[in-house]
CSV table of C-alpha atoms in Angstrom, one decimal:
chain,number,residue,atom,x,y,z
H,21,MET,CA,16.3,55.3,48.8
H,22,GLY,CA,20.1,55.1,48.4
H,23,VAL,CA,22.3,55.4,45.4
H,24,ARG,CA,24.4,52.6,44.3
H,25,TYR,CA,27.0,52.9,41.5
H,26,SER,CA,28.2,50.3,39.1
H,27,VAL,CA,30.5,50.2,36.1
H,28,ALA,CA,29.2,48.8,32.8
H,29,TYR,CA,30.9,49.2,29.4
H,30,LYS,CA,33.4,51.6,31.0
H,31,ARG,CA,30.7,54.0,32.2
H,32,VAL,CA,29.6,54.6,35.8
H,33,SER,CA,25.9,54.0,36.1
H,34,PRO,CA,23.9,55.0,39.2
H,35,SER,CA,20.8,53.1,40.4
H,36,TYR,CA,18.4,54.1,43.2
H,37,VAL,CA,17.8,51.3,45.8
H,38,CYS,CA,15.4,51.0,48.7
H,39,GLN,CA,17.4,48.8,51.0
H,40,GLU,CA,16.3,49.7,54.5
H,41,ALA,CA,14.9,46.2,55.2
H,42,ALA,CA,18.1,44.6,53.8
H,43,VAL,CA,20.3,46.8,56.0
H,44,ARG,CA,18.2,46.7,59.2
H,45,ARG,CA,16.8,43.1,59.2
H,46,ALA,CA,18.9,41.2,56.6
H,47,GLY,CA,15.8,41.3,54.3
H,48,LYS,CA,15.5,41.8,50.6
H,49,VAL,CA,15.9,45.0,48.6
H,50,CYS,CA,12.4,46.3,48.1
H,51,GLN,CA,12.9,48.6,45.1
H,52,HIS,CA,15.6,49.1,42.5
H,53,VAL,CA,15.3,51.8,39.7
H,54,ALA,CA,17.9,52.6,37.1
H,55,GLY,CA,19.4,56.0,37.7
H,56,SER,CA,19.1,57.0,34.0
H,57,VAL,CA,15.3,56.7,34.2
H,58,VAL,CA,15.0,58.8,37.3
H,59,ASP,CA,17.6,61.4,36.2
H,60,GLN,CA,15.8,61.8,32.8
H,61,ALA,CA,12.4,62.2,34.4
H,62,ILE,CA,13.7,64.8,36.9
H,63,SER,CA,15.5,66.7,34.1
H,64,ASP,CA,12.3,66.8,32.0
H,65,LEU,CA,10.2,67.9,34.9
H,66,LEU,CA,12.7,70.6,35.9
H,67,LEU,CA,12.8,72.0,32.3
H,68,GLU,CA,9.0,71.9,32.1
H,69,LEU,CA,8.6,73.8,35.3
H,70,MET,CA,11.4,76.3,34.7
H,71,GLN,CA,10.3,77.5,31.2
H,72,PRO,CA,7.2,79.5,32.3
H,73,MET,CA,9.2,81.0,35.2
H,74,THR,CA,12.1,81.9,32.9
H,75,LEU,CA,9.7,83.5,30.5
H,76,GLU,CA,8.0,85.5,33.3
H,77,VAL,CA,11.4,86.7,34.6
H,78,ALA,CA,12.5,87.7,31.1
H,79,LEU,CA,9.3,89.7,30.5
H,80,ARG,CA,9.6,91.4,33.9
H,81,GLY,CA,13.1,92.4,33.1
H,82,SER,CA,12.3,93.8,29.7
H,83,THR,CA,9.5,96.1,31.1
H,84,GLY,CA,11.6,97.2,34.1
H,85,SER,CA,8.9,96.4,36.6
């Protein structure tokens, strides 16, 4: 997957594109996903995973162990 940037409504917008076939064999782009969708999903997952870890670290710090 590569990142492609475009400008729409004066905002830079990333999109993730699988273009190996297009580059290597003059084929078609096999996948194209809006960057905003991927970025939001990764952000949500990161926050979900970090909350328990952050709580654990905070609790360890307050008990001194």
